[in-house]
mmCIF file of C-alpha atoms in Angstrom:
data_model
loop_
_atom_site.group_PDB
_atom_site.id
_atom_site.type_symbol
_atom_site.label_atom_id
_atom_site.label_comp_id
_atom_site.label_asym_id
_atom_site.label_seq_id
_atom_site.Cartn_x
_atom_site.Cartn_y
_atom_site.Cartn_z
ATOM 1 C CA MET B 1 11.341 23.730 32.275
ATOM 2 C CA ARG B 2 7.864 24.371 32.813
ATOM 3 C CA MET B 3 6.627 27.445 31.076
ATOM 4 C CA ALA B 4 3.620 29.293 31.287
ATOM 5 C CA ALA B 5 1.686 31.346 29.091
ATOM 6 C CA GLN B 6 -2.029 33.200 29.442
ATOM 7 C CA ALA B 7 -4.231 32.572 26.078
ATOM 8 C CA GLU B 8 -7.099 34.858 25.701
ATOM 9 C CA MET B 9 -9.917 32.663 24.278
ATOM 10 C CA LEU B 10 -13.391 33.663 23.625
ATOM 11 C CA LYS B 11 -16.077 30.768 23.944
ATOM 12 C CA PRO B 12 -18.567 30.710 21.445
ATOM 13 C CA GLY B 13 -21.970 32.353 22.455
ATOM 14 C CA GLU B 14 -20.365 34.183 25.262
ATOM 15 C CA GLU B 15 -19.657 37.726 25.622
ATOM 16 C CA GLY B 16 -16.310 39.391 27.270
ATOM 17 C CA GLU B 17 -13.097 37.556 27.329
ATOM 18 C CA THR B 18 -11.941 34.265 29.008
ATOM 19 C CA LEU B 19 -8.192 33.703 30.234
ATOM 20 C CA ARG B 20 -6.985 30.482 30.380
ATOM 21 C CA GLU B 21 -3.344 29.231 31.664
ATOM 22 C CA LEU B 22 -1.297 26.639 29.908
ATOM 23 C CA HIS B 23 1.677 25.007 30.997
ATOM 24 C CA LEU B 24 4.185 23.495 28.230
ATOM 25 C CA LYS B 25 6.943 20.957 29.596
ATOM 26 C CA VAL B 26 9.788 21.684 27.894
ATOM 27 C CA ASP B 27 12.996 19.880 27.666
ATOM 28 C CA MET B 28 16.039 21.768 28.678
ATOM 29 C CA ARG B 29 18.058 20.201 25.748
ATOM 30 C CA PHE B 30 15.820 22.370 23.141
ATOM 31 C CA GLY B 31 18.267 25.059 23.938
ATOM 32 C CA SER B 32 21.235 23.144 22.194
ATOM 33 C CA ILE B 33 18.926 23.097 19.170
ATOM 34 C CA LYS B 34 20.106 26.680 17.495
ATOM 35 C CA VAL B 35 17.670 28.381 15.155
ATOM 36 C CA VAL B 36 20.275 29.917 12.301
ATOM 37 C CA PRO B 37 19.007 33.329 11.343
ATOM 38 C CA LYS B 38 18.555 34.872 7.831
ATOM 39 C CA SER B 39 20.979 37.104 6.845
ATOM 40 C CA ASP B 40 18.363 39.926 7.525
ATOM 41 C CA GLU B 41 17.781 38.278 11.290
ATOM 42 C CA GLY B 42 21.252 38.226 12.594
ATOM 43 C CA ASN B 43 21.067 41.398 14.268
ATOM 44 C CA ASP B 44 17.370 41.487 16.201
ATOM 45 C CA ALA B 45 17.740 41.152 19.433
ATOM 46 C CA ASN B 46 14.561 39.646 19.444
ATOM 47 C CA PHE B 47 15.321 36.673 17.312
ATOM 48 C CA PRO B 48 14.796 33.292 18.823
ATOM 49 C CA ARG B 49 18.340 31.519 19.184
ATOM 50 C CA ASN B 50 17.464 28.476 19.877
ATOM 51 C CA LEU B 51 14.137 26.316 20.116
ATOM 52 C CA HIS B 52 13.679 26.746 23.759
ATOM 53 C CA ASN B 53 13.639 30.647 23.071
ATOM 54 C CA ALA B 54 11.083 29.950 20.075
ATOM 55 C CA ALA B 55 9.082 28.123 22.335
ATOM 56 C CA GLU B 56 8.570 30.785 24.743
ATOM 57 C CA LEU B 57 8.057 33.217 21.633
ATOM 58 C CA PHE B 58 5.023 31.289 20.604
ATOM 59 C CA LEU B 59 3.643 31.033 23.967
ATOM 60 C CA ARG B 60 4.319 35.041 24.456
ATOM 61 C CA VAL B 61 2.143 35.745 21.341
ATOM 62 C CA GLY B 62 -0.521 33.493 22.370
ATOM 63 C CA MET B 63 0.301 31.099 19.698
ATOM 64 C CA ILE B 64 -0.439 27.756 21.699
ATOM 65 C CA ASP B 65 -0.796 25.086 18.951
ATOM 66 C CA PRO B 66 2.578 26.020 17.211
ATOM 67 C CA ALA B 67 4.309 25.728 20.851
ATOM 68 C CA GLU B 68 2.725 22.760 21.542
ATOM 69 C CA ARG B 69 3.580 21.022 18.067
ATOM 70 C CA LEU B 70 7.132 22.479 18.392
ATOM 71 C CA ARG B 71 7.172 20.702 21.668
ATOM 72 C CA GLU B 72 6.185 17.301 20.282
ATOM 73 C CA LYS B 73 7.994 17.644 17.061
ATOM 74 C CA THR B 74 11.505 18.164 19.159
ATOM 75 C CA ALA B 75 10.752 15.870 21.934
ATOM 76 C CA ALA B 76 10.333 12.969 19.451
ATOM 77 C CA MET B 77 13.597 13.608 17.557
ATOM 78 C CA LEU B 78 15.629 13.689 20.774
ATOM 79 C CA ASP B 79 13.472 10.467 21.766
ATOM 80 C CA LEU B 80 14.704 8.998 18.827
ATOM 81 C CA TYR B 81 18.714 9.699 19.206
ATOM 82 C CA ALA B 82 17.929 8.291 23.110
ATOM 83 C CA ASP B 83 16.865 5.196 21.448
ATOM 84 C CA ASN B 84 20.477 5.180 19.756
ATOM 85 C CA PRO B 85 18.785 4.724 15.859
ATOM 86 C CA ASP B 86 20.805 3.016 13.319
ATOM 87 C CA GLY B 87 20.381 5.944 10.666
ATOM 88 C CA LYS B 88 18.562 3.556 7.918
ATOM 89 C CA THR B 89 15.273 1.974 9.350
ATOM 90 C CA GLY B 90 12.602 3.919 9.068
ATOM 91 C CA LEU B 91 13.911 7.320 9.372
ATOM 92 C CA ARG B 92 14.130 10.594 7.259
ATOM 93 C CA ILE B 93 17.701 12.778 8.237
ATOM 94 C CA GLY B 94 18.584 15.697 7.026
ATOM 95 C CA ARG B 95 18.757 19.550 8.157
ATOM 96 C CA GLY B 96 15.597 20.521 10.463
ATOM 97 C CA VAL B 97 14.138 23.609 10.285
ATOM 98 C CA VAL B 98 11.452 25.446 12.399
ATOM 99 C CA CYS B 99 8.209 27.388 10.980
ATOM 100 C CA TRP B 100 6.964 30.324 12.419
ATOM 101 C CA SER B 101 3.840 29.854 11.257
ATOM 102 C CA CYS B 102 2.805 26.570 12.644
ATOM 103 C CA GLY B 103 5.180 25.607 14.899
ATOM 104 C CA HIS B 104 6.221 22.138 13.223
ATOM 105 C CA CYS B 105 10.143 21.148 13.681
ATOM 106 C CA GLY B 106 11.054 18.737 10.865
ATOM 107 C CA VAL B 107 12.732 17.712 7.658
ATOM 108 C CA PRO B 108 11.266 20.362 4.766
ATOM 109 C CA LYS B 109 9.637 18.496 2.278
ATOM 110 C CA SER B 110 12.313 19.294 -0.095
ATOM 111 C CA GLY B 111 14.729 17.248 1.933
ATOM 112 C CA GLY B 112 16.855 18.553 4.418
ATOM 113 C CA ASP B 113 20.208 17.782 2.268
ATOM 114 C CA ALA B 114 20.572 21.325 1.314
ATOM 115 C CA LYS B 115 23.248 23.839 2.210
ATOM 116 C CA GLU B 116 22.739 26.482 4.683
ATOM 117 C CA LYS B 117 23.458 29.180 2.105
ATOM 118 C CA THR B 118 20.421 27.712 0.501
ATOM 119 C CA PRO B 119 16.790 29.044 1.639
ATOM 120 C CA PRO B 120 14.854 26.787 3.743
ATOM 121 C CA GLY B 121 12.116 25.173 3.146
ATOM 122 C CA PRO B 122 9.429 24.196 3.015
ATOM 123 C CA CYS B 123 7.745 23.361 5.765
ATOM 124 C CA GLY B 124 6.940 19.553 6.050
ATOM 125 C CA ASN B 125 3.622 20.346 7.845
ATOM 126 C CA CYS B 126 1.932 23.439 6.239
ATOM 127 C CA GLY B 127 4.385 24.506 3.256
ATOM 128 C CA GLU B 128 5.330 27.880 4.481
ATOM 129 C CA VAL B 129 8.049 28.766 2.353
ATOM 130 C CA GLU B 130 8.889 32.464 3.691
ATOM 131 C CA GLN B 131 8.259 32.086 7.421
ATOM 132 C CA ILE B 132 11.234 29.200 8.311
ATOM 133 C CA ASN B 133 14.776 28.851 9.538
ATOM 134 C CA TRP B 134 17.110 26.394 9.189
ATOM 135 C CA LEU B 135 18.201 24.704 12.911
ATOM 136 C CA ARG B 136 21.201 23.173 14.081
ATOM 137 C CA ILE B 137 21.829 20.351 16.801
ATOM 138 C CA SER B 138 24.186 20.931 18.435
ATOM 139 C CA LEU B 139 26.712 18.449 21.129
ATOM 140 C CA ASN B 140 28.586 19.840 24.031
ATOM 141 C CA LYS B 141 31.542 19.165 21.822
ATOM 142 C CA GLY B 142 30.205 21.370 19.166
ATOM 143 C CA GLU B 143 29.486 18.477 16.491
ATOM 144 C CA ASN B 144 26.536 19.216 14.640
ATOM 145 C CA LEU B 145 23.713 15.815 14.024
ATOM 146 C CA PRO B 146 21.219 15.610 11.197
ATOM 147 C CA TRP B 147 17.434 16.335 12.245
ATOM 148 C CA ILE B 148 15.839 12.741 12.388
ATOM 149 C CA GLU B 149 12.519 11.780 12.169
ATOM 150 C CA ALA B 150 10.172 8.501 11.921
ATOM 151 C CA ALA B 151 9.581 8.541 7.981
ATOM 152 C CA PRO B 152 6.017 8.809 6.908
ATOM 153 C CA LEU B 153 4.308 5.427 5.949
ATOM 154 C CA SER B 154 3.289 4.473 2.371
ATOM 155 C CA PRO B 155 -0.409 4.258 1.668
ATOM 156 C CA LYS B 156 -0.092 0.044 2.053
ATOM 157 C CA GLU B 157 1.571 0.323 5.115
ATOM 158 C CA ALA B 158 -0.572 2.788 6.845
ATOM 159 C CA ALA B 159 -3.623 0.749 5.769
ATOM 160 C CA LYS B 160 -1.632 -2.413 7.297
ATOM 161 C CA LYS B 161 -0.774 -0.701 10.569
ATOM 162 C CA LYS B 162 -4.271 0.788 10.789
ATOM 163 C CA LYS B 163 -5.985 -3.097 9.924
ATOM 164 C CA ALA B 164 -3.401 -4.258 12.702
ATOM 165 C CA ALA B 165 -4.999 -1.535 15.269
ATOM 166 C CA ASP B 166 -8.352 -2.208 14.361
ATOM 167 C CA ALA B 167 -7.826 -6.214 15.044
ATOM 168 C CA ALA B 168 -6.046 -5.424 18.204
ATOM 169 C CA LYS B 169 -8.867 -2.993 19.320
ATOM 170 C CA ARG B 170 -11.424 -5.553 18.304
ATOM 171 C CA ALA B 171 -9.751 -8.372 20.444
ATOM 172 C CA GLU B 172 -9.513 -6.254 23.641
ATOM 173 C CA ILE B 173 -13.440 -5.562 23.137
ATOM 174 C CA GLU B 174 -13.974 -9.055 22.670
ATOM 175 C CA ALA B 175 -12.063 -9.954 25.585
ATOM 176 C CA ASN B 176 -13.689 -7.487 27.902
ATOM 177 C CA VAL B 177 -17.249 -8.476 26.420
ATOM 178 C CA LYS B 178 -16.357 -12.461 27.375
ATOM 179 C CA LYS B 179 -15.032 -10.956 30.098
ATOM 180 C CA ALA B 180 -17.935 -9.019 31.407
ATOM 181 C CA LEU B 181 -20.418 -11.766 30.555
ATOM 182 C CA LEU B 182 -18.600 -14.470 32.492
ATOM 183 C CA GLU B 183 -18.340 -12.061 35.375
ATOM 184 C CA ARG B 184 -22.347 -11.646 34.994
ATOM 185 C CA ILE B 185 -23.077 -15.437 34.938
ATOM 186 C CA SER B 186 -20.895 -16.448 38.130
ATOM 187 C CA SER B 187 -22.931 -13.597 40.192
ATOM 188 C CA GLN B 188 -26.282 -15.036 38.978
ATOM 189 C CA SER B 189 -25.293 -18.559 39.866
ATOM 190 C CA THR B 190 -24.256 -17.224 43.428
ATOM 191 C CA GLU B 191 -27.492 -15.584 43.655
ATOM 192 C CA SER B 192 -29.668 -18.390 42.945
#
């Protein structure tokens, strides 16, 4: 589903307002991920009942970055499930939360092994502890699934990954330069 919002943006040095239209593609499966209300939120008719509603709410109030973060993190989790993970390698698994401050969805910093009665949080992105709710991922059969996400890399792993990416980029640049030089030499020899 595609959602649109208009956000008012004031450009530096400009007077007045500039309107910008934003389209955010949200998977219909976001509706199967329920937002668990806290005890004082259950009767609020405006409370978003699922992550699809949450993305709509963020857009409606002009919180574009949180809407995009919610879409990105939730889509990444759904993609992990689509790849049929083994549940052991390189994943963090637990109860998920949604943060109303930054839009982050994922396992909280405290881990996702708490019971539903335990207050959720803190947010795995911004550390928020108040404006955060548990999530419940439900299948059609009523079975609940845990939130899964790629585990953060250790500093050593991150450095190794960066080094490999840098080496690959360097090899790509060198290959492009070599190709350009050969083309140049070839075109010069045909002109002569």
